[in-house]
Coordinates of C-alpha atoms in Angstrom, one line a residue:
Chain A
M1 CA -110.2 55.0 38.9
A2 CA -107.8 56.7 41.2
E3 CA -110.4 59.2 42.3
K4 CA -112.2 56.4 44.1
Q5 CA -109.2 55.8 46.3
K6 CA -110.1 56.7 49.9
F7 CA -106.6 57.4 50.8
K8 CA -103.5 58.8 49.1
W9 CA -101.2 56.1 47.8
H10 CA -98.7 58.6 46.5
S11 CA -97.6 62.1 47.4
W12 CA -98.6 65.1 45.2
A13 CA -95.0 65.3 43.8
T14 CA -94.8 61.7 42.6
P15 CA -96.6 62.2 39.2
Y16 CA -94.4 65.2 38.5
I17 CA -91.3 63.2 39.3
L18 CA -92.4 60.5 37.0
I19 CA -93.1 62.8 34.1
F20 CA -90.2 65.1 34.8
P21 CA -87.9 63.7 32.0
T22 CA -90.8 63.8 29.5
L23 CA -91.7 67.3 30.5
I24 CA -88.1 68.5 30.1
G25 CA -88.0 66.8 26.7
L26 CA -91.3 68.2 25.7
F27 CA -90.1 71.8 26.4
V28 CA -86.4 71.6 25.4
F29 CA -86.8 69.4 22.2
R30 CA -90.3 70.2 21.1
L31 CA -92.1 73.4 22.3
I32 CA -89.2 75.7 22.6
P33 CA -87.8 74.7 19.1
I34 CA -91.3 75.1 17.6
V35 CA -91.7 78.6 18.9
S36 CA -88.1 79.6 18.1
S37 CA -88.3 78.3 14.5
F38 CA -91.4 80.4 14.0
V39 CA -89.7 83.5 15.4
L40 CA -86.5 82.8 13.3
S41 CA -88.6 82.4 10.1
F42 CA -88.8 86.2 10.2
S43 CA -85.0 86.6 10.3
N44 CA -81.8 86.5 8.3
W45 CA -79.5 84.0 10.1
N46 CA -76.6 81.8 9.4
L47 CA -76.3 80.0 12.7
I48 CA -73.1 81.8 13.7
K49 CA -73.9 85.6 13.8
D50 CA -76.8 86.9 15.7
P51 CA -80.1 86.7 13.7
V52 CA -81.2 89.9 12.0
F53 CA -85.0 90.3 11.9
N54 CA -86.3 91.4 8.6
G55 CA -90.1 91.2 9.0
L56 CA -91.8 89.5 6.1
E57 CA -88.8 89.6 3.7
N58 CA -88.3 85.8 3.8
Y59 CA -92.0 85.1 3.1
K60 CA -92.0 87.6 0.3
E61 CA -88.9 86.1 -1.3
L62 CA -90.3 82.6 -0.9
F63 CA -93.7 83.3 -2.4
S64 CA -92.2 85.1 -5.4
D65 CA -89.7 82.3 -6.1
P66 CA -91.0 80.1 -8.9
D67 CA -88.9 77.2 -7.5
F68 CA -90.8 77.3 -4.3
W69 CA -94.1 76.7 -6.1
V70 CA -92.5 73.8 -7.9
I71 CA -91.3 72.4 -4.6
L72 CA -94.7 72.9 -2.9
G73 CA -96.4 71.3 -5.9
N74 CA -94.1 68.3 -5.7
T75 CA -94.8 68.0 -2.0
L76 CA -98.6 67.9 -2.6
K77 CA -98.2 65.4 -5.5
I78 CA -96.1 63.1 -3.4
T79 CA -98.5 63.4 -0.5
V80 CA -101.5 62.5 -2.6
G81 CA -99.7 59.8 -4.5
Y82 CA -98.3 58.3 -1.4
V83 CA -101.5 58.4 0.7
V84 CA -103.6 57.0 -2.1
G85 CA -101.0 54.4 -3.2
G86 CA -100.2 53.3 0.4
M87 CA -103.8 53.0 1.4
V88 CA -104.9 51.1 -1.8
F89 CA -102.0 48.7 -1.7
G90 CA -102.3 48.4 2.1
L91 CA -106.0 47.4 1.8
L92 CA -105.5 45.0 -1.1
L93 CA -102.6 43.3 0.6
A94 CA -104.6 43.1 3.9
L95 CA -107.5 41.5 2.0
L96 CA -105.1 39.0 0.5
V97 CA -103.2 38.0 3.7
N98 CA -106.5 37.8 5.6
N99 CA -107.1 34.4 4.0
K100 CA -106.3 31.2 5.8
I101 CA -103.4 29.7 3.9
R102 CA -100.6 27.7 5.3
G103 CA -97.4 29.7 5.8
M104 CA -99.3 33.0 5.9
N105 CA -97.1 34.3 8.7
F106 CA -94.1 34.0 6.4
F107 CA -95.8 35.9 3.6
R108 CA -97.0 38.7 6.0
A109 CA -93.5 39.0 7.5
A110 CA -91.9 39.1 4.0
I111 CA -94.3 41.9 2.8
Y112 CA -93.6 43.8 6.0
M113 CA -89.8 43.6 5.7
P114 CA -89.2 46.7 3.6
V115 CA -90.9 48.7 6.4
I116 CA -88.1 48.0 8.9
T117 CA -85.1 48.5 6.6
S118 CA -83.4 51.9 6.2
S119 CA -84.6 54.2 3.4
V120 CA -80.9 54.8 2.4
A121 CA -80.3 51.1 1.7
V122 CA -83.7 50.9 0.0
G123 CA -83.0 53.9 -2.1
I124 CA -79.6 52.5 -3.2
V125 CA -80.9 49.1 -4.2
W126 CA -83.7 50.7 -6.2
L127 CA -81.2 52.9 -8.0
R128 CA -79.6 49.7 -9.2
I129 CA -83.0 48.1 -10.1
L130 CA -84.1 51.3 -12.0
G131 CA -80.7 52.0 -13.6
P132 CA -80.7 52.5 -17.3
K133 CA -79.6 49.5 -19.5
Y134 CA -78.1 47.4 -16.7
G135 CA -81.0 47.7 -14.3
I136 CA -83.3 44.7 -14.1
L137 CA -86.5 46.6 -14.7
D138 CA -85.4 48.1 -18.0
Y139 CA -84.0 44.7 -19.0
L140 CA -87.3 43.0 -18.3
L141 CA -89.3 45.6 -20.1
K142 CA -87.0 45.4 -23.1
M143 CA -87.7 41.7 -23.3
V144 CA -91.4 42.4 -23.7
G145 CA -90.6 45.1 -26.2
I146 CA -91.1 48.2 -24.1
T147 CA -88.4 50.9 -24.0
A148 CA -88.3 52.0 -20.4
P149 CA -88.2 55.8 -19.7
Y150 CA -85.4 57.3 -17.6
W151 CA -87.0 56.6 -14.3
L152 CA -85.0 59.1 -12.3
Q153 CA -83.4 61.3 -14.9
D154 CA -86.6 62.4 -16.7
P155 CA -88.0 65.3 -14.7
K156 CA -91.6 64.4 -15.7
I157 CA -91.3 60.9 -14.2
A158 CA -88.7 61.1 -11.4
L159 CA -91.2 62.3 -8.8
W160 CA -93.5 59.4 -9.4
T161 CA -90.7 57.0 -9.3
V162 CA -89.6 58.2 -5.9
T163 CA -93.2 58.1 -4.7
F164 CA -93.5 54.6 -6.0
V165 CA -90.4 53.4 -4.0
Q166 CA -91.8 55.0 -0.9
V167 CA -95.2 53.3 -1.4
W168 CA -93.3 50.0 -2.0
K169 CA -91.4 50.4 1.2
M170 CA -94.4 51.3 3.4
S171 CA -97.4 49.4 2.0
G172 CA -96.7 46.5 4.4
Y173 CA -97.2 48.8 7.3
Y174 CA -100.7 49.8 6.2
M175 CA -101.4 46.2 5.3
I176 CA -100.9 45.3 9.0
L177 CA -103.0 48.2 10.2
F178 CA -105.8 47.2 7.8
L179 CA -105.4 43.5 8.7
A180 CA -106.1 44.4 12.3
G181 CA -109.2 46.2 11.3
L182 CA -110.4 43.3 9.1
Q183 CA -109.9 40.8 11.9
S184 CA -111.9 42.9 14.3
I185 CA -114.9 42.7 12.0
S186 CA -117.2 40.1 13.6
T187 CA -117.5 37.0 11.4
D188 CA -121.2 36.9 12.2
V189 CA -121.8 40.0 10.1
I190 CA -119.9 38.5 7.2
E191 CA -121.7 35.1 7.5
A192 CA -125.0 36.9 7.6
S193 CA -124.2 38.7 4.4
V194 CA -123.3 35.3 2.8
V195 CA -126.6 33.8 4.0
D196 CA -128.5 36.8 2.6
G197 CA -127.0 36.0 -0.8
A198 CA -124.5 38.9 -1.2
S199 CA -122.0 38.4 -4.0
P200 CA -118.3 38.7 -3.1
R201 CA -118.2 42.1 -4.6
Q202 CA -121.2 43.3 -2.6
R203 CA -119.7 41.8 0.5
L204 CA -116.5 43.8 0.0
F205 CA -118.1 47.2 -0.9
R206 CA -121.3 47.1 1.2
V207 CA -120.1 45.2 4.3
I208 CA -116.4 45.0 4.7
I209 CA -115.3 48.5 3.6
P210 CA -118.0 50.4 5.5
M211 CA -117.3 48.4 8.7
L212 CA -113.6 49.1 8.2
S213 CA -114.0 52.9 8.2
P214 CA -112.6 53.6 11.7
T215 CA -109.4 51.8 10.7
T216 CA -109.4 53.6 7.4
F217 CA -109.5 57.0 9.2
F218 CA -106.7 55.9 11.4
V219 CA -104.6 54.7 8.4
F220 CA -105.3 57.9 6.6
T221 CA -104.0 60.0 9.5
V222 CA -100.9 57.9 9.9
A223 CA -100.3 57.9 6.1
I224 CA -100.5 61.7 5.9
M225 CA -97.9 62.1 8.6
D226 CA -95.7 59.4 6.9
A227 CA -96.0 61.2 3.5
F228 CA -93.8 64.0 4.7
K229 CA -91.0 61.5 5.8
N230 CA -89.3 61.4 2.4
F231 CA -86.1 63.1 3.3
E232 CA -83.9 60.0 3.5
L233 CA -85.2 58.5 0.3
I234 CA -84.7 61.7 -1.7
Y235 CA -81.3 62.2 -0.2
A236 CA -80.3 58.7 -1.2
M237 CA -81.9 58.6 -4.7
T238 CA -82.1 62.0 -6.3
K239 CA -80.9 64.8 -4.0
G240 CA -83.9 66.7 -5.2
G241 CA -83.0 66.6 -8.9
P242 CA -83.2 66.6 -11.8
Q243 CA -83.8 70.4 -11.8
N244 CA -85.9 70.4 -8.6
A245 CA -88.1 67.7 -10.0
T246 CA -88.0 65.7 -6.8
N247 CA -87.4 68.5 -4.4
T248 CA -89.8 68.7 -1.5
L249 CA -90.4 71.0 1.4
V250 CA -88.6 68.7 3.9
Y251 CA -85.6 68.3 1.6
S252 CA -85.5 72.0 0.8
V253 CA -85.4 72.9 4.5
Y254 CA -82.3 70.7 4.9
V255 CA -80.5 72.1 1.9
N256 CA -81.2 75.8 2.7
A257 CA -80.2 75.4 6.3
F258 CA -77.2 73.1 6.1
S259 CA -75.8 73.6 2.6
Y260 CA -76.6 77.2 1.9
F261 CA -76.6 78.3 5.6
R262 CA -79.7 80.4 4.9
V263 CA -81.2 79.3 8.2
G264 CA -83.9 82.0 8.6
Y265 CA -85.1 81.2 5.1
A266 CA -85.1 77.5 5.8
E267 CA -87.3 78.2 8.9
T268 CA -89.7 80.0 6.6
I269 CA -89.9 76.9 4.4
A270 CA -90.3 74.8 7.6
W271 CA -93.3 76.9 8.6
V272 CA -94.9 76.5 5.2
L273 CA -94.5 72.8 5.7
M274 CA -96.0 73.2 9.2
A275 CA -99.0 75.0 7.7
V276 CA -99.5 72.2 5.1
V277 CA -99.3 69.5 7.8
G278 CA -101.4 71.5 10.2
S279 CA -104.2 72.1 7.8
L280 CA -104.2 68.4 6.7
T281 CA -104.4 67.2 10.2
L282 CA -107.1 69.7 11.1
V283 CA -109.3 68.4 8.3
N284 CA -108.8 64.9 9.6
F285 CA -109.5 65.9 13.1
Y286 CA -112.8 67.4 12.1
V287 CA -113.7 64.0 10.7
K288 CA -112.4 62.0 13.6
K289 CA -111.7 63.8 16.9
Y290 CA -108.9 61.7 18.4
W291 CA -107.2 58.6 17.1
A292 CA -105.0 58.2 20.1
Q293 CA -107.4 57.2 22.8
P294 CA -108.6 60.2 24.8
L295 CA -108.0 60.2 28.5
E296 CA -111.1 59.6 30.7
Chain B
M1 CA -114.2 33.0 3.4
V2 CA -113.1 31.7 0.1
K3 CA -115.6 29.4 -1.6
K4 CA -114.3 28.3 -4.9
K5 CA -111.1 26.4 -5.3
S6 CA -109.9 28.3 -8.3
S7 CA -110.1 31.7 -6.5
K8 CA -108.0 30.2 -3.7
W9 CA -105.3 29.5 -6.2
I10 CA -105.5 33.0 -7.6
I11 CA -105.1 34.4 -4.1
L12 CA -102.1 32.2 -3.4
V13 CA -100.5 33.3 -6.6
L14 CA -101.1 37.0 -5.8
I15 CA -99.7 36.6 -2.3
I16 CA -96.6 34.9 -3.5
L17 CA -96.2 37.6 -6.1
A18 CA -96.5 40.4 -3.5
A19 CA -94.1 38.7 -1.1
F20 CA -91.6 38.2 -4.0
I21 CA -91.8 41.9 -5.0
S22 CA -91.3 42.8 -1.4
I23 CA -88.1 40.7 -0.9
F24 CA -86.7 40.8 -4.4
P25 CA -84.7 44.0 -3.9
F26 CA -83.0 42.4 -0.9
L27 CA -82.2 39.3 -2.8
W28 CA -80.8 41.4 -5.6
M29 CA -78.8 43.4 -3.1
V30 CA -77.2 40.2 -1.7
S31 CA -76.7 38.8 -5.1
T32 CA -74.9 41.9 -6.3
S33 CA -72.6 41.8 -3.2
F34 CA -71.1 38.6 -4.5
M35 CA -70.6 39.9 -8.1
S36 CA -67.5 41.4 -9.6
E37 CA -67.9 44.8 -11.3
D38 CA -67.6 43.5 -14.8
V39 CA -70.5 41.1 -14.3
I40 CA -72.7 43.9 -13.0
F41 CA -72.1 45.8 -16.3
S42 CA -72.7 42.9 -18.7
L43 CA -75.6 41.9 -20.8
P44 CA -77.6 39.7 -20.6
I45 CA -78.1 40.5 -16.9
Q46 CA -76.8 37.9 -14.6
L47 CA -79.0 37.0 -11.7
W48 CA -76.7 34.4 -10.1
P49 CA -73.7 36.0 -8.4
N50 CA -70.5 34.8 -10.2
K51 CA -68.3 34.8 -7.1
L52 CA -70.6 32.8 -4.9
F53 CA -68.9 29.6 -3.5
K54 CA -65.8 30.4 -5.5
A55 CA -62.4 31.7 -4.5
G56 CA -62.5 35.3 -3.3
M57 CA -66.2 35.2 -2.7
W58 CA -65.9 37.4 0.4
E59 CA -63.6 39.9 -1.4
N60 CA -66.3 42.7 -1.5
Y61 CA -67.1 42.2 2.1
K62 CA -63.4 42.3 3.2
T63 CA -62.9 45.5 1.2
V64 CA -65.9 47.3 2.7
I65 CA -65.2 46.2 6.2
S66 CA -61.4 46.7 6.4
K67 CA -60.8 49.4 3.8
Y68 CA -63.9 51.5 4.3
S69 CA -64.4 50.8 8.1
F70 CA -68.0 49.5 7.9
G71 CA -67.2 47.4 11.0
L72 CA -66.6 50.6 13.0
Y73 CA -69.8 52.2 11.6
T74 CA -71.8 49.2 12.5
W75 CA -70.5 49.4 16.1
N76 CA -71.3 53.1 16.3
S77 CA -74.8 52.5 15.0
F78 CA -75.2 49.6 17.5
L79 CA -74.0 51.7 20.5
I80 CA -76.3 54.7 19.6
S81 CA -79.3 52.6 18.8
F82 CA -78.9 50.4 21.9
L83 CA -78.6 53.4 24.3
A84 CA -81.4 55.4 22.7
A85 CA -83.7 52.4 22.9
L86 CA -82.8 51.9 26.5
G87 CA -83.7 55.5 27.2
Q88 CA -87.1 54.9 25.7
I89 CA -88.0 51.9 27.8
V90 CA -87.1 53.8 31.0
V91 CA -88.7 57.2 30.3
C92 CA -91.9 56.1 28.6
P93 CA -93.2 53.7 31.2
M94 CA -92.6 56.3 33.9
A95 CA -94.6 59.0 32.2
S96 CA -97.3 56.5 31.1
F97 CA -97.7 55.3 34.7
A98 CA -98.4 58.8 35.9
F99 CA -100.9 59.5 33.1
A100 CA -102.7 56.1 33.5
K101 CA -102.9 55.8 37.2
M102 CA -102.6 59.2 38.8
R103 CA -104.7 62.4 38.7
F104 CA -102.7 65.6 39.0
P105 CA -103.1 69.3 37.9
G106 CA -101.9 69.8 34.4
R107 CA -102.4 66.2 33.4
R108 CA -104.7 66.9 30.5
W109 CA -102.7 69.8 29.2
I110 CA -99.4 67.9 29.2
Y111 CA -101.1 65.0 27.5
A112 CA -102.6 67.2 24.8
L113 CA -99.2 68.9 24.2
L114 CA -97.6 65.5 23.8
L115 CA -100.2 64.4 21.3
M116 CA -99.8 67.6 19.4
T117 CA -96.0 67.3 19.1
L118 CA -96.5 63.8 17.5
M119 CA -97.6 65.5 14.3
I120 CA -94.8 68.1 14.0
P121 CA -92.4 67.2 11.2
V122 CA -88.8 66.9 12.4
Q123 CA -87.7 69.6 9.9
V124 CA -89.7 72.2 11.9
I125 CA -87.7 71.6 15.1
I126 CA -84.3 70.4 13.8
I127 CA -82.6 73.8 13.4
P128 CA -83.2 75.1 16.9
E129 CA -82.2 71.6 18.2
Y130 CA -79.0 71.8 16.2
Y131 CA -78.3 75.3 17.6
L132 CA -78.8 73.9 21.1
M133 CA -76.5 71.0 20.5
M134 CA -73.9 73.4 19.1
K135 CA -74.1 75.6 22.1
L136 CA -73.8 72.6 24.4
G137 CA -70.7 71.6 22.5
W138 CA -72.2 68.2 21.6
I139 CA -71.5 68.2 17.9
N140 CA -69.3 65.3 17.0
T141 CA -70.3 63.3 20.0
F142 CA -73.1 60.7 20.3
L143 CA -74.9 62.7 22.9
P144 CA -77.4 64.5 20.6
L145 CA -78.4 61.1 19.3
I146 CA -78.8 59.5 22.7
I147 CA -79.8 62.1 25.3
P148 CA -83.1 63.2 23.7
S149 CA -84.3 59.5 23.8
F150 CA -84.0 59.7 27.6
L151 CA -86.2 62.8 27.7
S152 CA -89.0 62.2 25.4
G153 CA -91.0 59.6 23.6
A154 CA -94.6 60.5 22.9
L155 CA -95.3 57.3 20.9
G156 CA -93.9 55.0 23.5
T157 CA -95.8 56.9 26.2
F158 CA -99.1 56.4 24.4
M159 CA -98.3 52.8 23.9
F160 CA -97.7 52.2 27.6
I161 CA -100.8 54.2 28.7
S162 CA -103.0 51.6 27.0
V163 CA -100.9 48.7 28.2
F164 CA -101.0 49.9 31.8
E165 CA -104.7 50.6 31.7
A166 CA -105.3 47.0 30.5
I167 CA -103.6 45.5 33.6
P168 CA -106.2 44.2 36.0
S169 CA -106.8 46.7 38.8
A170 CA -106.9 43.9 41.4
M171 CA -103.1 43.8 41.1
F172 CA -102.9 47.5 41.7
D173 CA -105.2 47.4 44.7
A174 CA -103.3 44.5 46.3
A175 CA -100.0 46.4 45.9
V176 CA -101.5 49.6 47.4
I177 CA -103.0 47.7 50.3
D178 CA -99.6 46.1 50.9
G179 CA -98.3 49.7 51.3
A180 CA -96.0 49.6 48.3
S181 CA -94.7 53.0 47.1
A182 CA -95.7 54.3 43.7
Y183 CA -92.2 53.6 42.3
K184 CA -92.4 50.1 43.6
I185 CA -95.8 49.5 42.0
L186 CA -94.4 50.8 38.7
W187 CA -91.1 48.9 38.6
R188 CA -92.0 45.7 40.5
V189 CA -95.7 45.2 39.5
Y190 CA -96.5 47.1 36.2
F191 CA -93.2 47.0 34.4
P192 CA -92.8 43.2 34.7
Q193 CA -96.4 42.7 33.5
A194 CA -95.6 44.6 30.3
T195 CA -92.5 42.7 29.2
A196 CA -93.8 42.1 25.7
S197 CA -94.4 45.8 25.2
V198 CA -91.1 46.7 26.7
A199 CA -89.4 44.4 24.2
T200 CA -91.4 45.8 21.4
L201 CA -90.7 49.4 22.3
F202 CA -87.0 48.5 22.6
I203 CA -86.9 46.9 19.1
I204 CA -88.9 49.8 17.5
G205 CA -86.6 52.4 19.2
F206 CA -83.5 50.5 18.1
M207 CA -84.7 50.3 14.5
N208 CA -85.7 53.9 14.3
N209 CA -82.3 55.0 15.6
W210 CA -80.5 52.5 13.4
N211 CA -82.2 53.8 10.3
D212 CA -82.1 57.5 11.1
L213 CA -80.2 59.6 8.6
L214 CA -80.9 63.3 9.3
R215 CA -79.6 63.6 12.8
P216 CA -76.4 61.6 12.3
L217 CA -75.8 63.6 9.2
L218 CA -76.0 66.9 11.1
Y219 CA -74.3 65.8 14.4
L220 CA -71.5 63.5 13.2
N221 CA -68.9 65.0 10.9
K222 CA -65.9 62.8 11.7
A223 CA -65.4 59.5 9.8
K224 CA -64.6 57.6 13.0
L225 CA -68.1 58.6 14.4
Y226 CA -70.2 57.7 11.3
T227 CA -73.2 55.4 11.6
V228 CA -73.9 52.9 8.9
T229 CA -76.5 55.2 7.3
I230 CA -74.1 58.1 6.9
G231 CA -71.3 55.7 5.9
L232 CA -73.5 54.4 3.2
T233 CA -74.4 57.9 1.8
R234 CA -70.8 59.0 2.0
F235 CA -69.8 55.9 0.2
Q236 CA -72.5 56.5 -2.4
T237 CA -71.3 60.0 -3.2
E238 CA -67.6 59.1 -3.3
Y239 CA -67.7 55.6 -5.0
T240 CA -70.9 55.5 -7.0
S241 CA -69.1 53.8 -9.8
S242 CA -68.6 50.7 -7.7
W243 CA -72.0 49.0 -7.4
A244 CA -70.6 45.8 -6.0
L245 CA -69.1 47.6 -3.0
L246 CA -72.0 50.0 -2.6
L247 CA -74.5 47.1 -2.4
T248 CA -72.2 45.1 -0.2
A249 CA -72.2 48.0 2.2
S250 CA -76.0 48.1 1.9
V251 CA -76.2 44.4 2.9
L252 CA -74.1 45.1 5.9
S253 CA -76.3 48.0 6.9
V254 CA -79.6 46.1 6.7
L255 CA -78.4 42.7 7.9
P256 CA -78.3 43.3 11.7
L257 CA -81.9 44.6 11.6
I258 CA -83.1 41.8 9.4
I259 CA -81.7 39.3 11.8
V260 CA -83.4 41.0 14.7
Y261 CA -86.6 41.2 12.6
I262 CA -86.6 37.5 11.8
F263 CA -86.6 36.7 15.5
C264 CA -88.9 39.4 16.7
Q265 CA -91.3 39.9 13.7
R266 CA -94.2 38.4 15.7
Y267 CA -93.9 41.1 18.4
I268 CA -93.5 43.9 15.9
I269 CA -96.4 42.9 13.8
E270 CA -98.7 42.2 16.7
N271 CA -97.9 45.6 18.2
Q272 CA -98.7 47.3 15.0
M273 CA -102.0 45.4 14.8
S274 CA -103.0 46.4 18.3
A275 CA -102.3 50.0 17.3
G276 CA -104.6 49.6 14.4
V277 CA -107.5 48.2 16.4
K278 CA -107.5 51.2 18.8
G279 CA -108.3 53.6 16.0

């Protein structure tokens, strides 16, 4: 649009003045830290003394540490569980709240509420709900004759419990994203399918879900990025335990850097995380080029 | 869309169930905050708080606020979140206006870099950031939690690019013909047109900063500087035995946001919906 202007309405410097703060932030808080964390991942450093570069030592140590493979496995399990759970519940809830019922705004707002509250408070209240004996979930299960497992103390279950709480917290967000997609589907198409005699099930799987696919890709991208935001919840609920059962890459970076002061090693873990996130987004970008609108 | 009456009832029941599951933990949190410790550890489980509407009903709240300084933590959180959100609504529209309305060398590159950094997990950049803040002598000040918000905000920038592009170009043309400067067009024409988005970005920025744990945990090590989230985690590690006090503190930490949310939920939800349609 601006190219069509016959005269200059601003000086050459104006756009640079406007983006100046963003540019500073981009370099100082994003690009320089990214490059330095990569460089530091090849060093031995404790934040105080000068870093000592040790080649591939950190990577060798990391890959030969059995705990690392457990942590990587946990991260992948949480990611898959979270993305699938978040998307399935998000879509189901969106289909539910897309109906015209009085007071629907209230229900939508209620389902969205966990999204805006802090993970720390959410983690604490779920600790109480899931608590053995005096927790309400165990109590309810006992009433119907089921002995509840130790949700957060059993290493086989703890990871899925944390994943569940994260899905519970975030499903409302994906519900809203899916709802926007559902409401952008033209009603003509749906009415046409009704006229053609499609059953409700056919309508859902043959019409609504295929037409929703741009939204689905968008939600998928967002959910993958959100799947790695589990530091707060793990910090509040399990601190990575029992025996690394809920330890993830993001939590492990924090512990290594700021509890053990093995900063170089923490950067190595951070870059494994970066590789995981990078490859996942790359896959997604092949499927859909840009979800943020490209510039003309 | 729903044809049969019975299926409409099923849908209503499912929606009520979903809404109940979503808010039950908060009700349970509030209920526990009005209980005494012996009621929490008694069977059968009491749902109704035993202290509600009785003498000493605010006892847990008094203890948490006066003895464990949650009043101060709330103020700290408010100050940080308010200033950080303010930074976002200044810096993002500026950058967006340049991206949306101007053509300049490097525009595509900078845009692509901004887009790329959206996907970087915070754990990848936090250690060099911490080192920088340490060298600047900003540890144990609020500056590391506020200043970066005045310098970057990729998400807000993308939001405002689409908002600004949607503003009718007739307004832009009129302003240019009147000889208004670029800054005047931004702050006097475009910014006032985008009030709803400004409010939304402010609220989202406020909430994100209010709920943040990692950065306050790293940068604030003195009790008088704690935010509510750190206050809560410290409280949890030191007094886990007292569920009543812990959940009272949790209520205090989520209450301000829930009040803001009740008044602004329409803005927040509509903003998220427009983000979904773009994809």
